[in-house]
């Protein structure tokens, strides 16, 4: 999966500074299969992976004094098994998106799937999310809202990716590097961008190094998401010395100063043309999220152990 790939080694490494022992429950994947560019992860392999996790977990001797951290509660193969069958230990989970999102892969089954996710969140000792926008969405989203979860959901941001960053020479004006789905890609806006006579590109990359270098070569990295519960690419673009522009919605206002947000096509064009000329004005994340990012492991540890 997009970031859990590195969560499996980076989170245990950092949590080892706080806990006496950290055990990763993950099968030994000998061959990683890449998903299609529009998908978050390969479907069959994700199911098989979690089935192997369940098999591995049942062999563990879990104690009441242990803490269990689910890297993603949305892919719920292992989660119900651990909660309901092996009930020892205090259990926490990260909710990256939830199926409340209207445009992702789970949209056709969002009502039923969110009922499952809400049930899981109720039984966990705590739920972590990346943004206040996401917490508000879980609690207040129309007929699906779960106000009873308010005190259980903790906004902790997300950890800073642990990869080498770049300051490459700028090769093109605008880059879109997300999935070309209705959730992430706006065809009308992209047609407007193409009409501006800029060097605008859509690219997919085969490795983290290629991806980071690709971000760094763009003057402006453009976000066009209709839904975004955190916005890792905002962080990654800034890390790699590129301006990033994003819609004034979702979680983006929590991450970016207002001058890097746009509300409509006219404002996008104005800001895009300005930053193509002034691409040295790379933004900083808003202070609150910089602090969350900096203290992510300490904050999560504190919440888990002080419950």
PDB file of C-alpha atoms in Angstrom:
ATOM      1  CA  UNK A   1       0.000   0.000   0.000  1.00  0.00           C
ATOM      2  CA  UNK A   2       1.055   3.558  -0.609  1.00  0.00           C
ATOM      3  CA  UNK A   3       2.592   4.361   2.758  1.00  0.00           C
ATOM      4  CA  UNK A   4       2.161   1.228   4.837  1.00  0.00           C
ATOM      5  CA  UNK A   5       4.974  -0.139   2.708  1.00  0.00           C
ATOM      6  CA  UNK A   6       7.362   1.943   4.803  1.00  0.00           C
ATOM      7  CA  UNK A   7       5.246   1.967   7.953  1.00  0.00           C
ATOM      8  CA  UNK A   8       6.155  -1.715   8.411  1.00  0.00           C
ATOM      9  CA  UNK A   9       9.786  -0.872   9.039  1.00  0.00           C
ATOM     10  CA  UNK A  10       9.767   2.817  10.046  1.00  0.00           C
ATOM     11  CA  UNK A  11       7.074   2.752  12.727  1.00  0.00           C
ATOM     12  CA  UNK A  12       8.584  -0.226  14.594  1.00  0.00           C
ATOM     13  CA  UNK A  13      11.989   1.435  14.407  1.00  0.00           C
ATOM     14  CA  UNK A  14      10.676   4.636  16.011  1.00  0.00           C
ATOM     15  CA  UNK A  15       8.285   2.971  18.463  1.00  0.00           C
ATOM     16  CA  UNK A  16      11.242   0.958  19.759  1.00  0.00           C
ATOM     17  CA  UNK A  17      12.424   4.174  21.394  1.00  0.00           C
ATOM     18  CA  UNK A  18       9.294   4.150  23.584  1.00  0.00           C
ATOM     19  CA  UNK A  19       8.274   0.510  24.076  1.00  0.00           C
ATOM     20  CA  UNK A  20      10.326  -2.362  25.520  1.00  0.00           C
ATOM     21  CA  UNK A  21       9.603  -4.593  22.534  1.00  0.00           C
ATOM     22  CA  UNK A  22       7.937  -4.005  19.159  1.00  0.00           C
ATOM     23  CA  UNK A  23       6.648  -6.950  17.111  1.00  0.00           C
ATOM     24  CA  UNK A  24       5.460  -6.501  13.532  1.00  0.00           C
ATOM     25  CA  UNK A  25       2.697  -8.832  12.410  1.00  0.00           C
ATOM     26  CA  UNK A  26       3.238  -9.036   8.674  1.00  0.00           C
ATOM     27  CA  UNK A  27       3.887 -11.937   6.319  1.00  0.00           C
ATOM     28  CA  UNK A  28       7.185 -12.189   4.498  1.00  0.00           C
ATOM     29  CA  UNK A  29       6.211 -10.905   1.066  1.00  0.00           C
ATOM     30  CA  UNK A  30       8.727 -12.283  -1.393  1.00  0.00           C
ATOM     31  CA  UNK A  31       7.366 -10.472  -4.434  1.00  0.00           C
ATOM     32  CA  UNK A  32       5.597  -7.130  -4.288  1.00  0.00           C
ATOM     33  CA  UNK A  33       2.942  -6.658  -6.930  1.00  0.00           C
ATOM     34  CA  UNK A  34       2.233  -3.128  -8.093  1.00  0.00           C
ATOM     35  CA  UNK A  35      -1.354  -2.066  -8.511  1.00  0.00           C
ATOM     36  CA  UNK A  36      -2.756  -0.206 -11.490  1.00  0.00           C
ATOM     37  CA  UNK A  37      -2.052   3.548 -11.337  1.00  0.00           C
ATOM     38  CA  UNK A  38      -5.652   4.375 -10.444  1.00  0.00           C
ATOM     39  CA  UNK A  39      -5.719   1.926  -7.508  1.00  0.00           C
ATOM     40  CA  UNK A  40      -4.394   2.426  -3.996  1.00  0.00           C
ATOM     41  CA  UNK A  41      -3.190  -1.168  -3.685  1.00  0.00           C
ATOM     42  CA  UNK A  42      -3.588  -4.486  -5.558  1.00  0.00           C
ATOM     43  CA  UNK A  43      -6.923  -5.955  -4.436  1.00  0.00           C
ATOM     44  CA  UNK A  44      -6.341  -9.714  -4.327  1.00  0.00           C
ATOM     45  CA  UNK A  45      -2.898  -9.334  -2.794  1.00  0.00           C
ATOM     46  CA  UNK A  46      -4.262  -7.023  -0.084  1.00  0.00           C
ATOM     47  CA  UNK A  47      -6.833  -9.674   0.922  1.00  0.00           C
ATOM     48  CA  UNK A  48      -4.225 -12.440   0.851  1.00  0.00           C
ATOM     49  CA  UNK A  49      -1.826 -10.296   2.876  1.00  0.00           C
ATOM     50  CA  UNK A  50      -4.353  -9.774   5.668  1.00  0.00           C
ATOM     51  CA  UNK A  51      -5.300 -13.464   5.696  1.00  0.00           C
ATOM     52  CA  UNK A  52      -1.644 -14.257   6.315  1.00  0.00           C
ATOM     53  CA  UNK A  53      -1.558 -11.591   9.041  1.00  0.00           C
ATOM     54  CA  UNK A  54      -4.427 -13.312  10.858  1.00  0.00           C
ATOM     55  CA  UNK A  55      -2.601 -16.645  10.691  1.00  0.00           C
ATOM     56  CA  UNK A  56       0.557 -15.059  12.044  1.00  0.00           C
ATOM     57  CA  UNK A  57      -1.209 -13.138  14.789  1.00  0.00           C
ATOM     58  CA  UNK A  58      -2.973 -16.165  16.283  1.00  0.00           C
ATOM     59  CA  UNK A  59       0.454 -17.656  17.014  1.00  0.00           C
ATOM     60  CA  UNK A  60       1.366 -14.662  19.196  1.00  0.00           C
ATOM     61  CA  UNK A  61       1.100 -14.753  22.970  1.00  0.00           C
ATOM     62  CA  UNK A  62      -0.752 -11.486  23.564  1.00  0.00           C
ATOM     63  CA  UNK A  63      -0.921 -10.214  27.162  1.00  0.00           C
ATOM     64  CA  UNK A  64      -3.232  -7.709  28.828  1.00  0.00           C
ATOM     65  CA  UNK A  65      -0.252  -5.381  29.235  1.00  0.00           C
ATOM     66  CA  UNK A  66       0.455  -5.313  25.481  1.00  0.00           C
ATOM     67  CA  UNK A  67      -0.555  -2.541  23.066  1.00  0.00           C
ATOM     68  CA  UNK A  68      -1.819  -3.403  19.592  1.00  0.00           C
ATOM     69  CA  UNK A  69      -1.592  -0.788  16.828  1.00  0.00           C
ATOM     70  CA  UNK A  70      -3.522  -1.328  13.587  1.00  0.00           C
ATOM     71  CA  UNK A  71      -1.831   0.559  10.749  1.00  0.00           C
ATOM     72  CA  UNK A  72      -5.134   0.899   8.863  1.00  0.00           C
ATOM     73  CA  UNK A  73      -8.595  -0.013  10.133  1.00  0.00           C
ATOM     74  CA  UNK A  74     -10.195   0.332   6.681  1.00  0.00           C
ATOM     75  CA  UNK A  75      -8.668  -2.910   5.400  1.00  0.00           C
ATOM     76  CA  UNK A  76     -10.306  -4.885   8.131  1.00  0.00           C
ATOM     77  CA  UNK A  77      -9.335  -8.508   7.595  1.00  0.00           C
ATOM     78  CA  UNK A  78      -7.217  -8.801  10.717  1.00  0.00           C
ATOM     79  CA  UNK A  79      -8.946  -6.189  12.877  1.00  0.00           C
ATOM     80  CA  UNK A  80     -12.199  -8.006  13.835  1.00  0.00           C
ATOM     81  CA  UNK A  81     -10.317 -11.242  14.467  1.00  0.00           C
ATOM     82  CA  UNK A  82      -8.007  -9.553  16.942  1.00  0.00           C
ATOM     83  CA  UNK A  83     -10.753  -7.524  18.630  1.00  0.00           C
ATOM     84  CA  UNK A  84     -13.319 -10.255  19.061  1.00  0.00           C
ATOM     85  CA  UNK A  85     -11.344 -13.493  19.286  1.00  0.00           C
ATOM     86  CA  UNK A  86      -8.034 -12.593  20.953  1.00  0.00           C
ATOM     87  CA  UNK A  87      -9.250  -9.884  23.261  1.00  0.00           C
ATOM     88  CA  UNK A  88      -6.158  -9.283  25.365  1.00  0.00           C
ATOM     89  CA  UNK A  89      -4.131  -6.113  25.027  1.00  0.00           C
ATOM     90  CA  UNK A  90      -5.133  -2.488  24.521  1.00  0.00           C
ATOM     91  CA  UNK A  91      -6.021  -1.793  20.902  1.00  0.00           C
ATOM     92  CA  UNK A  92      -5.615   1.340  18.797  1.00  0.00           C
ATOM     93  CA  UNK A  93      -6.018   1.932  15.083  1.00  0.00           C
ATOM     94  CA  UNK A  94      -5.264   4.519  12.430  1.00  0.00           C
ATOM     95  CA  UNK A  95      -8.156   5.577  10.186  1.00  0.00           C
ATOM     96  CA  UNK A  96      -6.579   6.906   6.977  1.00  0.00           C
ATOM     97  CA  UNK A  97      -9.794   7.469   5.043  1.00  0.00           C
ATOM     98  CA  UNK A  98     -12.855   5.393   6.048  1.00  0.00           C
ATOM     99  CA  UNK A  99     -15.506   4.540   3.502  1.00  0.00           C
ATOM    100  CA  UNK A 100     -17.396   7.771   4.147  1.00  0.00           C
ATOM    101  CA  UNK A 101     -15.491   9.011   1.103  1.00  0.00           C
ATOM    102  CA  UNK A 102     -17.843   9.204  -1.865  1.00  0.00           C
ATOM    103  CA  UNK A 103     -15.416   8.684  -4.735  1.00  0.00           C
ATOM    104  CA  UNK A 104     -12.995   5.942  -3.726  1.00  0.00           C
ATOM    105  CA  UNK A 105     -13.029   2.210  -4.428  1.00  0.00           C
ATOM    106  CA  UNK A 106     -15.487   1.480  -1.626  1.00  0.00           C
ATOM    107  CA  UNK A 107     -18.080   4.043  -2.739  1.00  0.00           C
ATOM    108  CA  UNK A 108     -20.645   1.462  -3.982  1.00  0.00           C
ATOM    109  CA  UNK A 109     -20.633  -0.254  -0.564  1.00  0.00           C
ATOM    110  CA  UNK A 110     -19.856   2.755   1.604  1.00  0.00           C
ATOM    111  CA  UNK A 111     -22.916   2.528   3.852  1.00  0.00           C
ATOM    112  CA  UNK A 112     -22.394  -1.095   4.837  1.00  0.00           C
ATOM    113  CA  UNK A 113     -18.631  -0.788   5.084  1.00  0.00           C
ATOM    114  CA  UNK A 114     -18.783   2.290   7.279  1.00  0.00           C
ATOM    115  CA  UNK A 115     -21.127   0.451   9.652  1.00  0.00           C
ATOM    116  CA  UNK A 116     -18.384  -2.158   9.998  1.00  0.00           C
ATOM    117  CA  UNK A 117     -15.711   0.503  10.491  1.00  0.00           C
ATOM    118  CA  UNK A 118     -17.818   2.367  13.049  1.00  0.00           C
ATOM    119  CA  UNK A 119     -18.328  -0.880  14.960  1.00  0.00           C
ATOM    120  CA  UNK A 120     -14.587  -1.439  14.992  1.00  0.00           C
ATOM    121  CA  UNK A 121     -13.906   2.126  16.144  1.00  0.00           C
ATOM    122  CA  UNK A 122     -16.364   1.694  19.015  1.00  0.00           C
ATOM    123  CA  UNK A 123     -14.514  -1.361  20.281  1.00  0.00           C
ATOM    124  CA  UNK A 124     -11.015   0.133  20.005  1.00  0.00           C
ATOM    125  CA  UNK A 125      -9.469   1.970  22.950  1.00  0.00           C
ATOM    126  CA  UNK A 126      -8.537   4.841  20.657  1.00  0.00           C
ATOM    127  CA  UNK A 127      -8.630   5.887  17.002  1.00  0.00           C
ATOM    128  CA  UNK A 128      -5.993   8.077  15.349  1.00  0.00           C
ATOM    129  CA  UNK A 129      -6.681  10.326  12.352  1.00  0.00           C
ATOM    130  CA  UNK A 130      -4.491  12.717  10.391  1.00  0.00           C
ATOM    131  CA  UNK A 131      -6.647  15.868  10.389  1.00  0.00           C
ATOM    132  CA  UNK A 132      -9.446  17.699  12.177  1.00  0.00           C
ATOM    133  CA  UNK A 133     -11.335  17.601   8.894  1.00  0.00           C
ATOM    134  CA  UNK A 134     -11.318  13.808   9.021  1.00  0.00           C
ATOM    135  CA  UNK A 135     -12.417  13.689  12.663  1.00  0.00           C
ATOM    136  CA  UNK A 136     -15.268  16.056  11.875  1.00  0.00           C
ATOM    137  CA  UNK A 137     -16.295  13.968   8.890  1.00  0.00           C
ATOM    138  CA  UNK A 138     -16.525  10.776  10.946  1.00  0.00           C
ATOM    139  CA  UNK A 139     -18.538  12.496  13.651  1.00  0.00           C
ATOM    140  CA  UNK A 140     -20.814  14.785  11.629  1.00  0.00           C
ATOM    141  CA  UNK A 141     -21.267  13.216   8.173  1.00  0.00           C
ATOM    142  CA  UNK A 142     -25.054  13.367   7.811  1.00  0.00           C
ATOM    143  CA  UNK A 143     -26.889  10.167   8.591  1.00  0.00           C
ATOM    144  CA  UNK A 144     -23.591   8.292   8.972  1.00  0.00           C
ATOM    145  CA  UNK A 145     -22.092  10.555  11.636  1.00  0.00           C
ATOM    146  CA  UNK A 146     -20.911   8.948  14.874  1.00  0.00           C
ATOM    147  CA  UNK A 147     -20.919  11.697  17.515  1.00  0.00           C
ATOM    148  CA  UNK A 148     -20.401   9.078  20.228  1.00  0.00           C
ATOM    149  CA  UNK A 149     -16.838   8.595  18.922  1.00  0.00           C
ATOM    150  CA  UNK A 150     -15.781  12.199  19.598  1.00  0.00           C
ATOM    151  CA  UNK A 151     -13.610  11.522  22.673  1.00  0.00           C
ATOM    152  CA  UNK A 152     -12.151   8.355  21.184  1.00  0.00           C
ATOM    153  CA  UNK A 153     -10.771   9.966  18.000  1.00  0.00           C
ATOM    154  CA  UNK A 154      -7.386  11.708  18.303  1.00  0.00           C
ATOM    155  CA  UNK A 155      -5.957  14.038  15.653  1.00  0.00           C
ATOM    156  CA  UNK A 156      -2.231  13.253  15.455  1.00  0.00           C
ATOM    157  CA  UNK A 157      -1.278  14.151  11.860  1.00  0.00           C
ATOM    158  CA  UNK A 158       1.028  11.667  10.133  1.00  0.00           C
ATOM    159  CA  UNK A 159       4.762  10.988  10.530  1.00  0.00           C
ATOM    160  CA  UNK A 160       7.206  12.616   8.155  1.00  0.00           C
ATOM    161  CA  UNK A 161       8.278  10.147   5.451  1.00  0.00           C
ATOM    162  CA  UNK A 162      11.811   8.879   6.138  1.00  0.00           C
ATOM    163  CA  UNK A 163      13.230   9.137   2.616  1.00  0.00           C
ATOM    164  CA  UNK A 164      16.028  11.111   1.050  1.00  0.00           C
ATOM    165  CA  UNK A 165      14.799  14.393  -0.432  1.00  0.00           C
ATOM    166  CA  UNK A 166      15.965  16.332  -3.499  1.00  0.00           C
ATOM    167  CA  UNK A 167      16.572  19.798  -4.910  1.00  0.00           C
ATOM    168  CA  UNK A 168      16.616  18.961  -8.599  1.00  0.00           C
ATOM    169  CA  UNK A 169      16.816  21.548 -11.397  1.00  0.00           C
ATOM    170  CA  UNK A 170      13.309  22.501 -12.461  1.00  0.00           C
ATOM    171  CA  UNK A 171      12.335  20.726 -15.700  1.00  0.00           C
ATOM    172  CA  UNK A 172       8.624  21.440 -16.018  1.00  0.00           C
ATOM    173  CA  UNK A 173       6.060  23.925 -14.787  1.00  0.00           C
ATOM    174  CA  UNK A 174       3.240  21.791 -13.404  1.00  0.00           C
ATOM    175  CA  UNK A 175       3.050  18.182 -12.248  1.00  0.00           C
ATOM    176  CA  UNK A 176       0.068  16.028 -11.341  1.00  0.00           C
ATOM    177  CA  UNK A 177       1.291  12.809  -9.719  1.00  0.00           C
ATOM    178  CA  UNK A 178      -1.888  11.420  -8.135  1.00  0.00           C
ATOM    179  CA  UNK A 179      -4.336   8.750  -9.195  1.00  0.00           C
ATOM    180  CA  UNK A 180      -6.481   9.674 -12.207  1.00  0.00           C
ATOM    181  CA  UNK A 181      -9.769   8.966 -10.477  1.00  0.00           C
ATOM    182  CA  UNK A 182     -12.731  11.234  -9.748  1.00  0.00           C
ATOM    183  CA  UNK A 183     -11.526  11.409  -6.174  1.00  0.00           C
ATOM    184  CA  UNK A 184      -8.109  12.877  -7.055  1.00  0.00           C
ATOM    185  CA  UNK A 185      -8.271  14.206 -10.632  1.00  0.00           C
ATOM    186  CA  UNK A 186     -10.422  17.018 -12.039  1.00  0.00           C
ATOM    187  CA  UNK A 187     -10.599  16.859 -15.844  1.00  0.00           C
ATOM    188  CA  UNK A 188     -12.118  20.335 -16.242  1.00  0.00           C
ATOM    189  CA  UNK A 189      -9.368  21.960 -14.173  1.00  0.00           C
ATOM    190  CA  UNK A 190      -6.664  20.035 -16.010  1.00  0.00           C
ATOM    191  CA  UNK A 191      -8.011  21.225 -19.388  1.00  0.00           C
ATOM    192  CA  UNK A 192      -7.766  24.777 -18.092  1.00  0.00           C
ATOM    193  CA  UNK A 193      -4.177  24.162 -16.995  1.00  0.00           C
ATOM    194  CA  UNK A 194      -3.313  22.779 -20.444  1.00  0.00           C
ATOM    195  CA  UNK A 195      -4.777  25.903 -22.077  1.00  0.00           C
ATOM    196  CA  UNK A 196      -2.229  28.120 -20.295  1.00  0.00           C
ATOM    197  CA  UNK A 197       0.669  27.137 -22.560  1.00  0.00           C
ATOM    198  CA  UNK A 198       2.640  25.718 -19.626  1.00  0.00           C
ATOM    199  CA  UNK A 199       4.745  22.573 -19.536  1.00  0.00           C
ATOM    200  CA  UNK A 200       2.179  20.538 -17.588  1.00  0.00           C
ATOM    201  CA  UNK A 201       2.653  16.807 -17.061  1.00  0.00           C
ATOM    202  CA  UNK A 202       0.903  13.797 -15.567  1.00  0.00           C
ATOM    203  CA  UNK A 203       3.439  11.287 -14.304  1.00  0.00           C
ATOM    204  CA  UNK A 204       3.530   7.999 -12.415  1.00  0.00           C
ATOM    205  CA  UNK A 205       6.752   6.752 -10.873  1.00  0.00           C
ATOM    206  CA  UNK A 206       8.185   3.301 -10.247  1.00  0.00           C
ATOM    207  CA  UNK A 207       9.997   3.903  -6.967  1.00  0.00           C
ATOM    208  CA  UNK A 208      10.098   6.300  -4.039  1.00  0.00           C
ATOM    209  CA  UNK A 209      13.364   7.763  -5.368  1.00  0.00           C
ATOM    210  CA  UNK A 210      11.904   8.420  -8.825  1.00  0.00           C
ATOM    211  CA  UNK A 211       8.756   9.880  -7.281  1.00  0.00           C
ATOM    212  CA  UNK A 212      10.644  12.266  -4.981  1.00  0.00           C
ATOM    213  CA  UNK A 213      12.959  13.351  -7.787  1.00  0.00           C
ATOM    214  CA  UNK A 214       9.928  13.871 -10.031  1.00  0.00           C
ATOM    215  CA  UNK A 215       8.288  16.108  -7.437  1.00  0.00           C
ATOM    216  CA  UNK A 216      11.500  18.075  -7.067  1.00  0.00           C
ATOM    217  CA  UNK A 217      11.741  18.749 -10.816  1.00  0.00           C
ATOM    218  CA  UNK A 218       8.333  20.443 -10.864  1.00  0.00           C
ATOM    219  CA  UNK A 219       7.930  24.128 -10.175  1.00  0.00           C
ATOM    220  CA  UNK A 220       4.367  23.490  -8.973  1.00  0.00           C
ATOM    221  CA  UNK A 221       2.814  20.225  -7.806  1.00  0.00           C
ATOM    222  CA  UNK A 222      -0.941  20.483  -8.336  1.00  0.00           C
ATOM    223  CA  UNK A 223      -3.579  18.864  -6.122  1.00  0.00           C
ATOM    224  CA  UNK A 224      -7.133  18.620  -7.487  1.00  0.00           C
ATOM    225  CA  UNK A 225      -8.722  16.270  -4.939  1.00  0.00           C
ATOM    226  CA  UNK A 226     -12.423  16.253  -4.203  1.00  0.00           C
ATOM    227  CA  UNK A 227     -11.630  14.246  -1.063  1.00  0.00           C
ATOM    228  CA  UNK A 228      -8.474  14.207   1.008  1.00  0.00           C
ATOM    229  CA  UNK A 229      -8.336  13.208   4.648  1.00  0.00           C
ATOM    230  CA  UNK A 230      -4.680  14.167   5.046  1.00  0.00           C
ATOM    231  CA  UNK A 231      -2.674  14.995   1.931  1.00  0.00           C
ATOM    232  CA  UNK A 232       0.706  13.259   2.061  1.00  0.00           C
ATOM    233  CA  UNK A 233       1.676  14.644  -1.352  1.00  0.00           C
ATOM    234  CA  UNK A 234       1.504  18.169   0.061  1.00  0.00           C
ATOM    235  CA  UNK A 235       4.142  17.172   2.614  1.00  0.00           C
ATOM    236  CA  UNK A 236       6.226  15.342   0.013  1.00  0.00           C
ATOM    237  CA  UNK A 237       6.198  18.222  -2.476  1.00  0.00           C
ATOM    238  CA  UNK A 238       7.374  20.669   0.187  1.00  0.00           C
ATOM    239  CA  UNK A 239      10.047  18.228   1.346  1.00  0.00           C
ATOM    240  CA  UNK A 240      11.340  18.123  -2.228  1.00  0.00           C
ATOM    241  CA  UNK A 241      11.521  21.873  -2.750  1.00  0.00           C
ATOM    242  CA  UNK A 242       8.399  22.394  -4.854  1.00  0.00           C
ATOM    243  CA  UNK A 243       5.476  24.751  -4.533  1.00  0.00           C
ATOM    244  CA  UNK A 244       2.207  22.898  -4.005  1.00  0.00           C
ATOM    245  CA  UNK A 245      -1.254  24.263  -4.808  1.00  0.00           C
ATOM    246  CA  UNK A 246      -4.384  22.619  -3.426  1.00  0.00           C
ATOM    247  CA  UNK A 247      -8.138  23.239  -3.229  1.00  0.00           C
ATOM    248  CA  UNK A 248      -9.431  25.274  -0.311  1.00  0.00           C
ATOM    249  CA  UNK A 249     -11.310  22.284   1.105  1.00  0.00           C
ATOM    250  CA  UNK A 250     -10.891  18.973   2.902  1.00  0.00           C
ATOM    251  CA  UNK A 251      -7.737  18.778   5.029  1.00  0.00           C
ATOM    252  CA  UNK A 252      -5.671  21.137   2.861  1.00  0.00           C
ATOM    253  CA  UNK A 253      -6.343  24.339   4.882  1.00  0.00           C
ATOM    254  CA  UNK A 254      -4.865  22.571   7.926  1.00  0.00           C
ATOM    255  CA  UNK A 255      -1.609  21.927   6.064  1.00  0.00           C
ATOM    256  CA  UNK A 256      -1.038  24.950   3.821  1.00  0.00           C
ATOM    257  CA  UNK A 257      -1.075  28.745   4.203  1.00  0.00           C
ATOM    258  CA  UNK A 258      -4.016  30.362   2.435  1.00  0.00           C
ATOM    259  CA  UNK A 259      -1.911  31.765  -0.406  1.00  0.00           C
ATOM    260  CA  UNK A 260      -1.270  28.207  -1.639  1.00  0.00           C
ATOM    261  CA  UNK A 261      -4.982  27.324  -1.760  1.00  0.00           C
ATOM    262  CA  UNK A 262      -7.534  28.026  -4.480  1.00  0.00           C
ATOM    263  CA  UNK A 263     -11.309  28.153  -4.345  1.00  0.00           C
ATOM    264  CA  UNK A 264     -12.235  28.079  -8.043  1.00  0.00           C
ATOM    265  CA  UNK A 265     -10.705  27.854 -11.517  1.00  0.00           C
ATOM    266  CA  UNK A 266     -10.030  31.604 -11.742  1.00  0.00           C
ATOM    267  CA  UNK A 267      -8.088  31.613  -8.490  1.00  0.00           C
ATOM    268  CA  UNK A 268      -6.207  28.474  -9.531  1.00  0.00           C
ATOM    269  CA  UNK A 269      -5.065  30.123 -12.774  1.00  0.00           C
ATOM    270  CA  UNK A 270      -3.951  33.279 -10.962  1.00  0.00           C
ATOM    271  CA  UNK A 271      -1.942  31.397  -8.356  1.00  0.00           C
ATOM    272  CA  UNK A 272      -0.548  28.871 -10.786  1.00  0.00           C
ATOM    273  CA  UNK A 273       0.801  31.531 -13.151  1.00  0.00           C
ATOM    274  CA  UNK A 274       2.264  33.431 -10.189  1.00  0.00           C
ATOM    275  CA  UNK A 275       4.071  30.446  -8.671  1.00  0.00           C
ATOM    276  CA  UNK A 276       5.393  29.187 -11.990  1.00  0.00           C
ATOM    277  CA  UNK A 277       7.252  32.508 -12.075  1.00  0.00           C
ATOM    278  CA  UNK A 278       8.035  32.501  -8.322  1.00  0.00           C
ATOM    279  CA  UNK A 279       8.678  28.817  -7.733  1.00  0.00           C
ATOM    280  CA  UNK A 280      11.342  29.578  -5.156  1.00  0.00           C
ATOM    281  CA  UNK A 281       8.536  30.466  -2.717  1.00  0.00           C
ATOM    282  CA  UNK A 282       8.126  26.939  -1.407  1.00  0.00           C
ATOM    283  CA  UNK A 283       5.584  26.946   1.451  1.00  0.00           C
ATOM    284  CA  UNK A 284       6.009  25.584   4.936  1.00  0.00           C
ATOM    285  CA  UNK A 285       3.431  23.387   6.579  1.00  0.00           C
ATOM    286  CA  UNK A 286       1.274  25.207   9.076  1.00  0.00           C
ATOM    287  CA  UNK A 287       2.909  25.306  12.493  1.00  0.00           C
ATOM    288  CA  UNK A 288       0.390  23.068  14.236  1.00  0.00           C
ATOM    289  CA  UNK A 289       0.902  20.245  11.762  1.00  0.00           C
ATOM    290  CA  UNK A 290       4.664  20.708  11.820  1.00  0.00           C
ATOM    291  CA  UNK A 291       4.465  20.130  15.570  1.00  0.00           C
ATOM    292  CA  UNK A 292       2.235  17.083  15.120  1.00  0.00           C
ATOM    293  CA  UNK A 293       4.640  15.685  12.541  1.00  0.00           C
ATOM    294  CA  UNK A 294       7.669  16.346  14.717  1.00  0.00           C
ATOM    295  CA  UNK A 295       6.111  14.731  17.807  1.00  0.00           C
ATOM    296  CA  UNK A 296       4.040  12.019  16.116  1.00  0.00           C
ATOM    297  CA  UNK A 297       5.533   9.004  17.885  1.00  0.00           C
ATOM    298  CA  UNK A 298       5.654  10.688  21.272  1.00  0.00           C
ATOM    299  CA  UNK A 299       2.045  11.841  20.961  1.00  0.00           C
ATOM    300  CA  UNK A 300       0.767   8.418  19.867  1.00  0.00           C
ATOM    301  CA  UNK A 301       2.722   6.696  22.629  1.00  0.00           C
ATOM    302  CA  UNK A 302       1.345   9.083  25.240  1.00  0.00           C
ATOM    303  CA  UNK A 303      -2.266   8.577  24.135  1.00  0.00           C
ATOM    304  CA  UNK A 304      -1.885   4.795  24.060  1.00  0.00           C
ATOM    305  CA  UNK A 305      -0.246   4.473  27.469  1.00  0.00           C
ATOM    306  CA  UNK A 306      -2.249   7.088  29.383  1.00  0.00           C
ATOM    307  CA  UNK A 307      -5.687   5.720  28.498  1.00  0.00           C
TER     308      UNK A 307
END
